[in-house]
């Protein structure tokens, strides 16, 4: 292949890319050296703001293959037809660490999937945990502040974490997962993924069922002890990125079983828990997992910045046959994620190759905005309704009405809510060794926390299971 001539951004050939333009061999540099100025100025602008949460991530492309018929639940084309294949991008991440943070840290892992379907892009922006720390979205920024750096010391603060958690008992279920063996995964291939929120599926007859999405790792769950992770980080801060990238380069394609749980609207009205509460699971015994397909990752991105850093996931990206639920946190994320991308990448982030629909066309009346780098729909009509054959709505895609009831008020989400039984169930299904790990991990993370906060948290553990509180208390005495 013939070598290309180096050019400026505007395409003019560059004669010398080694020496700045100077007055005499010793300088100074002339302001006229626009090539130098362009290099310096562009370099200064190479970073976009990192994500406030989930900043450190890794991603790969792959395929969802449908293996089971669920057409009784949904008309989503990507979920219908045995053997149906849909291209996906899956981005994994840690939550609290900045972009340079180490991978092998105890933290929840993000599990965000973009399905490039023929009816538009569908995103499941989930985690490796089926629940979350909060159930009211107004607590999200407060919670994240406790995971980030103290405003004065610029250090992570155990006290802030446990102060907040001990005053927020709805966090106990997720705390129990975070400090269990599964809170420190060895790599991204060996974690499960969960949509976490309740969504809805809508079939051809416009009937709705509520649904939870699960991705079960076929590689099995693999975790580090805290002490092992210390050695991993000392040796390799990018352990999960390296593992994922190398596995795919070597043809070891990781796979997940894609499963759902479904619940009818009648069952939802009668279930013992609020089925839209993000701090609770639907028991498998009550709502068994149903297989849908296999998700496989089989292609690494060619360029990290273009395809991973600029990848924009948003729960608001849904397709016909899939819809939302009243989950309050989901409702907030429907707004917040697309808004974060508009801030982080820019108004026209959806036009970037990684984010635009690949197997459907995007037809709308949005125009202009910063960095509108396509043809801006040329001379096409830019208002609707019109008599110019512009794109128009299609009533066939109307979702079924959702009956809502209740007086508008700020309801106390802790009032009468059971924050303890599911955390206790998880504790009781752990082996003795896993329980010991849980005690050790929690006691270690309570280092330096004032006694009154520890006492308040121990009361929550005791309400889940007395052995839970006893085990942590014993480890704390040993550490004291
Ligand atoms: P099941 O016995 O049917 O399921 C237990 C689930 O717990 C399995 O999915 C298992 O995952 C998972 N699990 C095991 N150890 C851990 C851990 N340390 N951290 C997170 N998950 C773990 O029981 P139920 O469905 O009745 O649920 C009982 C408890 O299990 C719940 O209170 C909840 O804490 C936990 N759980 C439930 C899930 C659900 O959707 N029902 C999902 C995940 C956890 P695996 O099969 O991969 O080993």
Short mmCIF file of C-alpha atoms and ligand atoms in Angstrom, two decimals:
data_model
loop_
_atom_site.label_atom_id
_atom_site.label_comp_id
_atom_site.label_asym_id
_atom_site.label_seq_id
_atom_site.Cartn_x
_atom_site.Cartn_y
_atom_site.Cartn_z
CA UNK A 1 0.00 0.00 0.00
CA UNK A 2 1.35 3.42 -0.97
CA UNK A 3 2.23 5.56 2.04
CA UNK A 4 -0.06 8.53 2.55
CA UNK A 5 1.26 12.07 2.88
CA UNK A 6 0.83 13.53 6.36
CA UNK A 7 -1.60 16.48 6.32
CA UNK A 8 -3.11 19.11 8.57
CA UNK A 9 -6.72 18.61 9.70
CA UNK A 10 -7.81 20.68 6.73
CA UNK A 11 -5.92 18.34 4.39
CA UNK A 12 -2.88 20.42 3.42
CA UNK A 13 0.37 18.40 3.07
CA UNK A 14 2.94 18.75 5.87
CA UNK A 15 6.58 19.05 4.84
CA UNK A 16 8.21 18.72 8.28
CA UNK A 17 6.71 17.00 11.34
CA UNK A 18 10.00 16.92 13.31
CA UNK A 19 11.08 20.56 13.63
CA UNK A 20 9.07 23.58 14.81
CA UNK A 21 9.25 26.82 12.85
CA UNK A 22 11.80 29.04 14.63
CA UNK A 23 13.67 32.29 14.16
CA UNK A 24 17.13 30.82 13.81
CA UNK A 25 18.20 27.32 14.95
CA UNK A 26 18.01 28.24 18.68
CA UNK A 27 14.49 29.72 18.58
CA UNK A 28 12.20 31.27 19.62
CA UNK A 29 9.20 29.54 18.00
CA UNK A 30 7.06 31.61 15.64
CA UNK A 31 3.33 31.99 16.28
CA UNK A 32 2.90 31.35 12.59
CA UNK A 33 3.64 27.62 13.15
CA UNK A 34 -0.01 26.63 12.87
CA UNK A 35 0.95 22.95 12.56
CA UNK A 36 2.51 23.06 16.02
CA UNK A 37 -0.41 25.05 17.43
CA UNK A 38 -2.94 22.58 16.02
CA UNK A 39 -1.03 19.67 17.56
CA UNK A 40 -0.82 21.31 20.99
CA UNK A 41 -4.39 22.59 20.97
CA UNK A 42 -5.92 19.30 19.85
CA UNK A 43 -3.86 17.36 22.38
CA UNK A 44 -5.19 19.65 25.14
CA UNK A 45 -8.70 18.61 24.17
CA UNK A 46 -8.17 14.84 23.82
CA UNK A 47 -10.22 13.91 26.89
CA UNK A 48 -13.97 14.14 27.23
CA UNK A 49 -15.23 14.39 30.82
CA UNK A 50 -15.06 10.94 32.37
CA UNK A 51 -18.30 9.38 33.50
CA UNK A 52 -19.09 10.42 37.11
CA UNK A 53 -19.82 6.76 37.81
CA UNK A 54 -18.67 3.71 35.82
CA UNK A 55 -15.66 5.68 34.53
CA UNK A 56 -13.31 2.68 34.16
CA UNK A 57 -14.61 0.25 31.61
CA UNK A 58 -13.93 -2.42 29.00
CA UNK A 59 -16.14 -3.48 26.11
CA UNK A 60 -16.49 -5.95 23.30
CA UNK A 61 -18.88 -6.70 20.48
CA UNK A 62 -20.79 -9.94 20.10
CA UNK A 63 -24.03 -11.62 19.23
CA UNK A 64 -27.29 -12.49 20.95
CA UNK A 65 -28.71 -15.74 19.52
CA UNK A 66 -32.28 -16.67 20.40
CA UNK A 67 -32.67 -20.29 21.51
CA UNK A 68 -36.18 -20.27 23.00
CA UNK A 69 -39.51 -18.93 21.79
CA UNK A 70 -40.89 -16.14 23.99
CA UNK A 71 -43.29 -14.69 21.41
CA UNK A 72 -46.15 -15.20 23.89
CA UNK A 73 -44.58 -12.35 25.89
CA UNK A 74 -43.04 -9.98 23.36
CA UNK A 75 -43.19 -8.80 19.79
CA UNK A 76 -39.63 -7.39 19.95
CA UNK A 77 -38.11 -8.63 16.69
CA UNK A 78 -34.69 -9.19 18.25
CA UNK A 79 -36.26 -11.66 20.73
CA UNK A 80 -38.38 -13.56 18.22
CA UNK A 81 -37.52 -16.51 16.02
CA UNK A 82 -35.28 -19.43 16.91
CA UNK A 83 -31.71 -18.78 15.83
CA UNK A 84 -32.35 -15.03 15.40
CA UNK A 85 -29.06 -13.13 15.80
CA UNK A 86 -28.54 -9.53 16.91
CA UNK A 87 -25.25 -7.65 17.11
CA UNK A 88 -24.41 -6.32 20.60
CA UNK A 89 -21.86 -4.14 22.37
CA UNK A 90 -21.31 -5.03 26.05
CA UNK A 91 -19.45 -2.58 28.32
CA UNK A 92 -18.29 -3.71 31.75
CA UNK A 93 -17.07 -1.29 34.38
CA UNK A 94 -16.37 -0.62 38.00
CA UNK A 95 -18.55 2.04 39.63
CA UNK A 96 -16.63 4.21 42.05
CA UNK A 97 -13.10 4.30 40.65
CA UNK A 98 -11.88 7.00 38.26
CA UNK A 99 -10.70 6.17 34.73
CA UNK A 100 -7.24 5.20 35.97
CA UNK A 101 -8.48 3.07 38.87
CA UNK A 102 -7.42 -0.56 39.16
CA UNK A 103 -9.82 -3.23 37.89
CA UNK A 104 -9.45 -5.68 40.77
CA UNK A 105 -11.29 -3.62 43.38
CA UNK A 106 -14.25 -4.55 45.56
CA UNK A 107 -17.11 -2.79 43.81
CA UNK A 108 -20.27 -3.44 41.85
CA UNK A 109 -19.57 -4.10 38.15
CA UNK A 110 -21.53 -2.35 35.42
CA UNK A 111 -22.99 -4.65 32.74
CA UNK A 112 -24.35 -2.45 29.94
CA UNK A 113 -25.57 -4.08 26.74
CA UNK A 114 -26.49 -2.31 23.53
CA UNK A 115 -28.49 -4.46 21.10
CA UNK A 116 -28.29 -3.10 17.54
CA UNK A 117 -31.76 -4.33 16.50
CA UNK A 118 -33.63 -3.79 13.25
CA UNK A 119 -36.15 -1.69 15.19
CA UNK A 120 -33.54 0.62 16.72
CA UNK A 121 -31.04 0.27 19.54
CA UNK A 122 -32.11 -1.35 22.80
CA UNK A 123 -29.94 -0.85 25.88
CA UNK A 124 -30.03 -2.85 29.11
CA UNK A 125 -27.87 -0.77 31.43
CA UNK A 126 -27.42 -3.19 34.29
CA UNK A 127 -24.98 -4.40 36.91
CA UNK A 128 -23.58 -7.71 38.14
CA UNK A 129 -26.03 -7.48 41.03
CA UNK A 130 -29.81 -7.93 40.80
CA UNK A 131 -30.51 -5.13 43.31
CA UNK A 132 -29.15 -1.68 44.22
CA UNK A 133 -28.36 0.37 47.33
CA UNK A 134 -31.25 2.83 47.00
CA UNK A 135 -34.90 2.66 46.01
CA UNK A 136 -35.62 6.38 45.66
CA UNK A 137 -33.72 8.23 42.93
CA UNK A 138 -33.35 11.36 45.03
CA UNK A 139 -30.76 9.42 47.06
CA UNK A 140 -28.51 8.58 44.10
CA UNK A 141 -26.15 11.56 44.19
CA UNK A 142 -25.94 11.34 48.01
CA UNK A 143 -25.03 7.68 47.79
CA UNK A 144 -22.42 8.21 45.08
CA UNK A 145 -20.79 11.02 47.08
CA UNK A 146 -20.17 8.49 49.86
CA UNK A 147 -18.39 6.19 47.38
CA UNK A 148 -16.19 8.95 45.96
CA UNK A 149 -13.60 11.13 47.66
CA UNK A 150 -13.96 13.10 50.88
CA UNK A 151 -14.12 16.83 50.04
CA UNK A 152 -11.28 17.68 52.43
CA UNK A 153 -8.92 14.71 52.51
CA UNK A 154 -9.55 13.65 48.89
CA UNK A 155 -9.52 10.08 50.23
CA UNK A 156 -12.25 7.45 50.13
CA UNK A 157 -14.10 7.51 53.44
CA UNK A 158 -15.28 4.37 55.25
CA UNK A 159 -17.10 6.65 57.68
CA UNK A 160 -19.13 8.37 54.95
CA UNK A 161 -20.09 4.99 53.47
CA UNK A 162 -21.26 3.40 56.71
CA UNK A 163 -22.85 6.60 58.00
CA UNK A 164 -25.05 6.72 54.89
CA UNK A 165 -25.72 2.98 54.75
CA UNK A 166 -26.55 2.67 58.42
CA UNK A 167 -29.13 5.43 57.96
CA UNK A 168 -30.47 3.75 54.78
CA UNK A 169 -31.54 0.19 55.68
CA UNK A 170 -32.76 -0.44 52.11
CA UNK A 171 -29.05 -0.73 51.20
CA UNK A 172 -28.54 -3.87 53.31
CA UNK A 173 -29.32 -6.38 50.55
CA UNK A 174 -26.81 -4.82 48.16
CA UNK A 175 -24.23 -4.39 50.95
CA UNK A 176 -24.49 -8.12 51.61
CA UNK A 177 -23.70 -8.85 47.95
CA UNK A 178 -20.91 -6.25 47.76
CA UNK A 179 -19.05 -7.66 50.76
CA UNK A 180 -19.69 -11.29 49.85
CA UNK A 181 -17.18 -13.28 47.82
CA UNK A 182 -18.93 -12.02 44.64
CA UNK A 183 -18.09 -8.39 45.44
CA UNK A 184 -14.57 -8.78 44.04
CA UNK A 185 -14.76 -10.58 40.66
CA UNK A 186 -11.61 -11.97 39.05
CA UNK A 187 -12.56 -10.68 35.62
CA UNK A 188 -15.50 -9.54 33.53
CA UNK A 189 -16.09 -12.91 31.88
CA UNK A 190 -16.91 -14.54 35.20
CA UNK A 191 -19.74 -12.32 36.42
CA UNK A 192 -23.48 -12.51 35.96
CA UNK A 193 -25.38 -9.53 34.58
CA UNK A 194 -28.80 -8.30 35.67
CA UNK A 195 -31.11 -5.68 34.20
CA UNK A 196 -31.95 -5.14 37.90
CA UNK A 197 -35.06 -3.02 37.25
CA UNK A 198 -38.41 -4.45 36.35
CA UNK A 199 -39.32 -3.74 32.73
CA UNK A 200 -42.31 -4.83 30.68
CA UNK A 201 -42.68 -7.04 27.64
CA UNK A 202 -45.54 -6.46 25.23
CA UNK A 203 -46.79 -9.06 22.78
CA UNK A 204 -48.56 -8.90 19.41
CA UNK A 205 -51.92 -8.68 21.20
CA UNK A 206 -50.65 -5.63 23.11
CA UNK A 207 -50.68 -7.57 26.40
CA UNK A 208 -48.12 -6.66 29.07
CA UNK A 209 -46.12 -8.82 31.47
CA UNK A 210 -43.51 -7.51 33.87
CA UNK A 211 -40.01 -8.86 33.30
CA UNK A 212 -36.55 -9.10 34.89
CA UNK A 213 -33.52 -9.72 32.65
CA UNK A 214 -30.66 -12.04 33.73
CA UNK A 215 -27.34 -12.96 32.08
CA UNK A 216 -25.76 -16.03 33.71
CA UNK A 217 -22.06 -16.45 33.02
CA UNK A 218 -21.21 -19.76 31.35
CA UNK A 219 -17.63 -19.28 32.56
CA UNK A 220 -18.85 -19.62 36.17
CA UNK A 221 -18.43 -17.06 38.95
CA UNK A 222 -14.78 -16.45 39.88
CA UNK A 223 -13.74 -14.11 42.67
CA UNK A 224 -10.63 -12.88 44.50
CA UNK A 225 -10.08 -12.71 48.22
CA UNK A 226 -9.09 -9.18 49.31
CA UNK A 227 -5.53 -10.35 49.92
CA UNK A 228 -5.27 -11.93 46.45
CA UNK A 229 -6.61 -8.78 44.79
CA UNK A 230 -3.86 -6.74 46.45
CA UNK A 231 -1.27 -8.83 44.63
CA UNK A 232 -3.19 -8.62 41.35
CA UNK A 233 -3.37 -4.82 41.51
CA UNK A 234 0.32 -4.54 42.43
CA UNK A 235 1.13 -6.49 39.29
CA UNK A 236 -1.55 -5.28 36.86
CA UNK A 237 -4.04 -2.44 37.27
CA UNK A 238 -5.81 -3.46 34.05
CA UNK A 239 -6.38 -7.12 34.94
CA UNK A 240 -10.00 -7.32 33.75
CA UNK A 241 -9.41 -5.33 30.55
CA UNK A 242 -6.41 -7.56 29.74
CA UNK A 243 -8.34 -10.74 30.48
CA UNK A 244 -11.30 -9.78 28.28
CA UNK A 245 -9.22 -8.44 25.40
CA UNK A 246 -6.82 -11.39 25.34
CA UNK A 247 -9.55 -14.01 25.66
CA UNK A 248 -11.35 -12.61 22.63
CA UNK A 249 -8.11 -12.20 20.64
CA UNK A 250 -7.36 -15.88 21.41
CA UNK A 251 -10.79 -17.03 20.24
CA UNK A 252 -12.03 -17.90 23.76
CA UNK A 253 -15.39 -16.20 23.35
CA UNK A 254 -17.21 -15.69 26.68
CA UNK A 255 -20.90 -16.58 26.79
CA UNK A 256 -23.86 -15.86 29.01
CA UNK A 257 -27.27 -17.53 29.21
CA UNK A 258 -29.81 -14.77 28.60
CA UNK A 259 -32.87 -15.48 30.78
CA UNK A 260 -36.01 -13.74 31.96
CA UNK A 261 -38.42 -13.92 34.85
CA UNK A 262 -41.98 -12.84 34.08
CA UNK A 263 -44.86 -11.74 36.30
CA UNK A 264 -48.41 -10.93 35.22
CA UNK A 265 -50.05 -7.67 36.28
CA UNK A 266 -52.39 -9.69 38.53
CA UNK A 267 -49.46 -11.49 40.18
CA UNK A 268 -47.72 -8.15 40.66
CA UNK A 269 -50.72 -6.74 42.47
CA UNK A 270 -50.67 -9.72 44.87
CA UNK A 271 -46.90 -10.30 45.34
CA UNK A 272 -45.53 -10.12 48.87
CA UNK A 273 -43.01 -7.45 47.84
CA UNK A 274 -43.38 -4.38 45.65
CA UNK A 275 -42.20 -5.86 42.31
CA UNK A 276 -40.86 -2.44 41.27
CA UNK A 277 -38.59 -2.06 44.30
CA UNK A 278 -34.97 -2.00 43.09
CA UNK A 279 -33.69 -3.31 46.44
CA UNK A 280 -35.55 -6.61 46.03
CA UNK A 281 -35.34 -9.65 43.77
CA UNK A 282 -38.18 -11.83 42.57
CA UNK A 283 -37.50 -15.21 44.12
CA UNK A 284 -36.62 -17.86 41.54
CA UNK A 285 -38.91 -20.24 43.39
CA UNK A 286 -41.89 -17.94 42.77
CA UNK A 287 -40.81 -16.82 39.29
CA UNK A 288 -38.41 -19.34 37.71
CA UNK A 289 -35.77 -18.29 35.19
CA UNK A 290 -36.77 -18.92 31.57
CA UNK A 291 -34.04 -19.26 28.95
CA UNK A 292 -34.20 -16.91 25.97
CA UNK A 293 -30.83 -17.14 24.25
CA UNK A 294 -27.07 -17.02 24.38
CA UNK A 295 -25.03 -13.85 24.47
CA UNK A 296 -21.48 -14.27 23.13
CA UNK A 297 -18.68 -11.72 22.91
CA UNK A 298 -16.45 -12.36 19.91
CA UNK A 299 -14.89 -9.12 18.63
CA UNK A 300 -12.69 -6.50 20.25
CA UNK A 301 -13.18 -2.83 19.39
CA UNK A 302 -10.58 -1.40 16.99
CA UNK A 303 -10.33 1.90 18.85
CA UNK A 304 -10.95 2.28 22.58
CA UNK A 305 -11.89 5.97 22.58
CA UNK A 306 -14.23 5.83 19.59
CA UNK A 307 -16.01 2.64 20.55
CA UNK A 308 -15.81 2.35 24.34
CA UNK A 309 -15.24 5.82 25.82
CA UNK A 310 -17.76 7.37 23.44
CA UNK A 311 -20.25 4.51 23.79
CA UNK A 312 -23.42 5.99 25.25
CA UNK A 313 -25.81 3.63 27.02
CA UNK A 314 -29.23 4.78 28.22
CA UNK A 315 -32.18 2.83 29.64
CA UNK A 316 -34.39 5.17 27.57
CA UNK A 317 -33.27 3.24 24.47
CA UNK A 318 -36.02 0.68 24.08
CA UNK A 319 -37.72 -0.92 21.08
CA UNK A 320 -41.30 -2.04 20.34
CA UNK A 321 -42.21 -5.03 22.51
CA UNK A 322 -40.15 -3.80 25.48
CA UNK A 323 -41.24 -1.06 27.86
CA UNK A 324 -40.63 0.49 31.25
CA UNK A 325 -42.19 -0.06 34.68
CA UNK A 326 -43.14 2.24 37.57
CA UNK A 327 -39.75 1.56 39.30
CA UNK A 328 -38.85 5.02 40.61
CA UNK A 329 -35.13 4.62 40.06
CA UNK A 330 -35.68 3.43 36.48
CA UNK A 331 -37.88 6.44 35.86
CA UNK A 332 -35.05 8.74 36.95
CA UNK A 333 -32.46 6.86 34.89
CA UNK A 334 -34.63 7.21 31.78
CA UNK A 335 -33.88 10.94 32.03
CA UNK A 336 -30.43 10.93 33.60
CA UNK A 337 -28.45 8.65 31.29
CA UNK A 338 -29.24 10.36 27.99
CA UNK A 339 -28.69 13.69 29.75
CA UNK A 340 -25.27 12.56 31.00
CA UNK A 341 -24.28 11.64 27.42
CA UNK A 342 -25.43 15.03 26.10
CA UNK A 343 -23.17 16.68 28.68
CA UNK A 344 -20.25 14.26 28.38
CA UNK A 345 -20.06 13.73 24.63
CA UNK A 346 -22.32 16.41 23.17
CA UNK A 347 -25.81 17.03 21.83
CA UNK A 348 -25.25 14.88 18.77
CA UNK A 349 -23.70 11.88 20.59
CA UNK A 350 -26.32 9.64 19.00
CA UNK A 351 -24.81 10.21 15.55
CA UNK A 352 -21.46 8.64 16.48
CA UNK A 353 -20.97 5.30 14.77
CA UNK A 354 -20.93 3.31 18.04
CA UNK A 355 -24.21 4.88 19.16
CA UNK A 356 -26.29 5.16 16.01
CA UNK A 357 -28.67 2.38 14.98
CA UNK A 358 -26.79 0.04 12.63
CA UNK A 359 -29.69 -2.02 11.39
CA UNK A 360 -32.45 0.59 11.46
CA UNK A 361 -32.58 4.11 10.12
CA UNK A 362 -32.92 7.15 12.36
CA UNK A 363 -35.56 9.53 10.93
CA UNK A 364 -36.57 12.58 12.91
CA UNK A 365 -36.75 16.36 12.92
CA UNK A 366 -33.81 17.04 15.22
CA UNK A 367 -31.36 19.37 13.54
CA UNK A 368 -28.20 21.39 14.21
CA UNK A 369 -26.39 21.48 17.58
CA UNK A 370 -22.68 21.39 18.28
CA UNK A 371 -20.59 18.97 16.20
CA UNK A 372 -23.39 18.01 13.82
CA UNK A 373 -20.91 16.10 11.68
CA UNK A 374 -23.26 14.36 9.25
CA UNK A 375 -25.14 16.13 6.44
CA UNK A 376 -27.77 17.44 8.94
CA UNK A 377 -30.52 15.86 6.79
CA UNK A 378 -29.54 18.21 3.95
CA UNK A 379 -32.58 20.07 2.63
CA UNK A 380 -35.20 17.70 4.06
CA UNK A 381 -38.25 19.15 5.76
CA UNK A 382 -37.52 20.01 9.42
CA UNK A 383 -41.01 20.26 10.94
CA UNK A 384 -43.96 17.93 11.43
CA UNK A 385 -46.82 17.67 10.49
CA UNK A 386 -45.97 18.44 6.90
CA UNK A 387 -47.12 17.69 3.38
CA UNK A 388 -43.57 16.98 2.19
CA UNK A 389 -43.50 13.19 2.73
CA UNK A 390 -41.41 13.61 5.92
CA UNK A 391 -41.30 10.78 8.47
CA UNK A 392 -44.58 10.38 10.34
CA UNK A 393 -45.85 8.56 13.44
CA UNK A 394 -47.28 5.04 13.25
CA UNK A 395 -50.11 4.22 15.67
CA UNK A 396 -49.29 0.52 15.33
CA UNK A 397 -46.46 1.06 17.80
CA UNK A 398 -48.71 2.47 20.55
CA UNK A 399 -48.02 0.59 23.79
CA UNK A 400 -50.97 -0.59 25.94
CA UNK A 401 -52.25 1.90 28.50
CA UNK A 402 -50.80 1.49 31.97
CA UNK A 403 -53.31 2.05 34.75
CA UNK A 404 -51.85 4.26 37.47
CA UNK A 405 -53.47 5.32 40.71
CA UNK A 406 -52.68 7.29 43.84
CA UNK A 407 -52.51 10.81 45.20
CA UNK A 408 -49.40 12.81 44.36
CA UNK A 409 -47.32 13.01 47.54
CA UNK A 410 -43.83 12.28 48.87
CA UNK A 411 -44.46 8.80 50.28
CA UNK A 412 -42.01 7.48 52.87
CA UNK A 413 -40.44 4.58 50.98
CA UNK A 414 -39.16 3.09 54.27
CA UNK A 415 -42.59 3.01 55.84
CA UNK A 416 -43.52 -0.64 56.42
CA UNK A 417 -40.93 -1.90 53.95
CA UNK A 418 -39.12 -5.16 54.69
CA UNK A 419 -35.43 -4.37 54.17
CA UNK A 420 -34.14 -7.45 55.95
CA UNK A 421 -35.64 -10.75 54.81
CA UNK A 422 -33.96 -10.95 51.39
CA UNK A 423 -30.58 -9.88 52.78
CA UNK A 424 -31.07 -12.61 55.40
CA UNK A 425 -32.03 -15.16 52.72
CA UNK A 426 -28.79 -14.42 50.89
CA UNK A 427 -26.77 -14.70 54.09
CA UNK A 428 -28.36 -18.08 54.88
CA UNK A 429 -27.64 -19.53 51.44
CA UNK A 430 -23.92 -18.76 51.80
CA UNK A 431 -21.59 -21.58 52.87
CA UNK A 432 -19.79 -21.21 56.23
CA UNK A 433 -16.67 -20.17 54.35
CA UNK A 434 -18.57 -17.51 52.35
CA UNK A 435 -20.08 -16.18 55.58
CA UNK A 436 -16.61 -15.89 57.12
CA UNK A 437 -15.45 -13.96 54.04
CA UNK A 438 -18.47 -11.65 54.40
CA UNK A 439 -17.62 -10.95 58.08
CA UNK A 440 -13.95 -10.31 57.29
CA UNK A 441 -14.70 -8.04 54.33
CA UNK A 442 -17.22 -5.95 56.27
CA UNK A 443 -15.04 -5.65 59.38
CA UNK A 444 -12.09 -4.57 57.22
CA UNK A 445 -14.20 -1.91 55.49
CA UNK A 446 -15.29 -0.56 58.88
CA UNK A 447 -11.76 0.40 59.86
CA UNK A 448 -11.78 3.86 61.45
CA UNK A 449 -15.58 4.17 61.52
CA UNK A 450 -16.95 5.74 64.74
CA UNK A 451 -18.50 3.25 67.16
CA UNK A 452 -22.01 4.72 67.08
CA UNK A 453 -22.18 4.20 63.29
CA UNK A 454 -20.89 0.63 63.63
CA UNK A 455 -23.47 -0.09 66.35
CA UNK A 456 -26.27 1.30 64.17
CA UNK A 457 -25.18 -0.93 61.27
CA UNK A 458 -24.87 -4.02 63.50
CA UNK A 459 -28.54 -3.60 64.38
CA UNK A 460 -29.40 -3.90 60.69
CA UNK A 461 -27.28 -7.05 60.31
CA UNK A 462 -29.04 -8.51 63.37
CA UNK A 463 -32.46 -7.87 61.84
CA UNK A 464 -31.39 -9.83 58.73
CA UNK A 465 -29.91 -12.69 60.81
CA UNK A 466 -28.52 -12.68 64.33
CA UNK A 467 -25.56 -14.81 63.16
CA UNK A 468 -24.75 -12.09 60.60
CA UNK A 469 -24.38 -9.40 63.29
CA UNK A 470 -22.53 -11.78 65.64
CA UNK A 471 -20.04 -12.76 62.96
CA UNK A 472 -19.21 -9.18 62.02
CA UNK A 473 -18.98 -8.12 65.69
CA UNK A 474 -16.52 -10.93 66.40
CA UNK A 475 -14.28 -9.93 63.50
CA UNK A 476 -14.40 -6.28 64.62
CA UNK A 477 -13.18 -7.29 68.12
CA UNK A 478 -10.36 -9.27 66.57
CA UNK A 479 -9.33 -6.25 64.50
CA UNK A 480 -9.61 -3.82 67.46
P1 LIG B 1 -32.28 -19.23 44.78
O1 LIG B 1 -31.65 -20.22 45.70
O2 LIG B 1 -33.18 -19.73 43.70
O3 LIG B 1 -31.18 -18.32 44.08
C1 LIG B 1 -30.09 -17.86 44.80
C2 LIG B 1 -29.35 -16.92 43.89
O4 LIG B 1 -28.32 -16.31 44.63
C3 LIG B 1 -28.70 -17.54 42.68
O5 LIG B 1 -29.08 -16.77 41.56
C4 LIG B 1 -27.22 -17.41 42.93
O6 LIG B 1 -26.54 -17.15 41.75
C5 LIG B 1 -27.20 -16.19 43.80
N1 LIG B 1 -26.06 -16.04 44.71
C6 LIG B 1 -25.39 -16.96 45.40
N2 LIG B 1 -24.41 -16.38 46.13
C7 LIG B 1 -24.49 -15.07 45.88
C8 LIG B 1 -23.75 -13.94 46.30
N3 LIG B 1 -22.75 -14.05 47.17
N4 LIG B 1 -24.10 -12.73 45.83
C9 LIG B 1 -25.13 -12.61 44.97
N5 LIG B 1 -25.86 -13.63 44.52
C10 LIG B 1 -25.54 -14.84 44.98
O7 LIG B 1 -33.05 -18.23 45.75
P2 LIG B 1 -34.08 -17.01 45.56
O8 LIG B 1 -34.38 -16.67 44.15
O9 LIG B 1 -35.25 -17.31 46.43
O10 LIG B 1 -33.25 -15.83 46.20
C11 LIG B 1 -32.63 -15.97 47.49
C12 LIG B 1 -31.62 -14.89 47.60
O11 LIG B 1 -30.67 -15.07 46.54
C13 LIG B 1 -32.19 -13.49 47.38
O12 LIG B 1 -32.63 -12.91 48.57
C14 LIG B 1 -31.04 -12.75 46.80
O13 LIG B 1 -30.26 -12.19 47.84
C15 LIG B 1 -30.20 -13.81 46.09
N6 LIG B 1 -30.33 -13.70 44.64
C16 LIG B 1 -31.53 -13.89 44.02
C17 LIG B 1 -31.67 -13.64 42.69
C18 LIG B 1 -33.01 -13.70 42.04
O14 LIG B 1 -33.16 -13.08 40.95
N7 LIG B 1 -33.98 -14.40 42.59
C19 LIG B 1 -30.51 -13.28 41.85
C20 LIG B 1 -29.27 -13.21 42.58
C21 LIG B 1 -29.23 -13.36 43.92
P3 LIG B 1 -25.96 -18.35 40.81
O15 LIG B 1 -27.16 -19.11 40.37
O16 LIG B 1 -25.29 -17.63 39.68
O17 LIG B 1 -25.02 -19.14 41.66
#
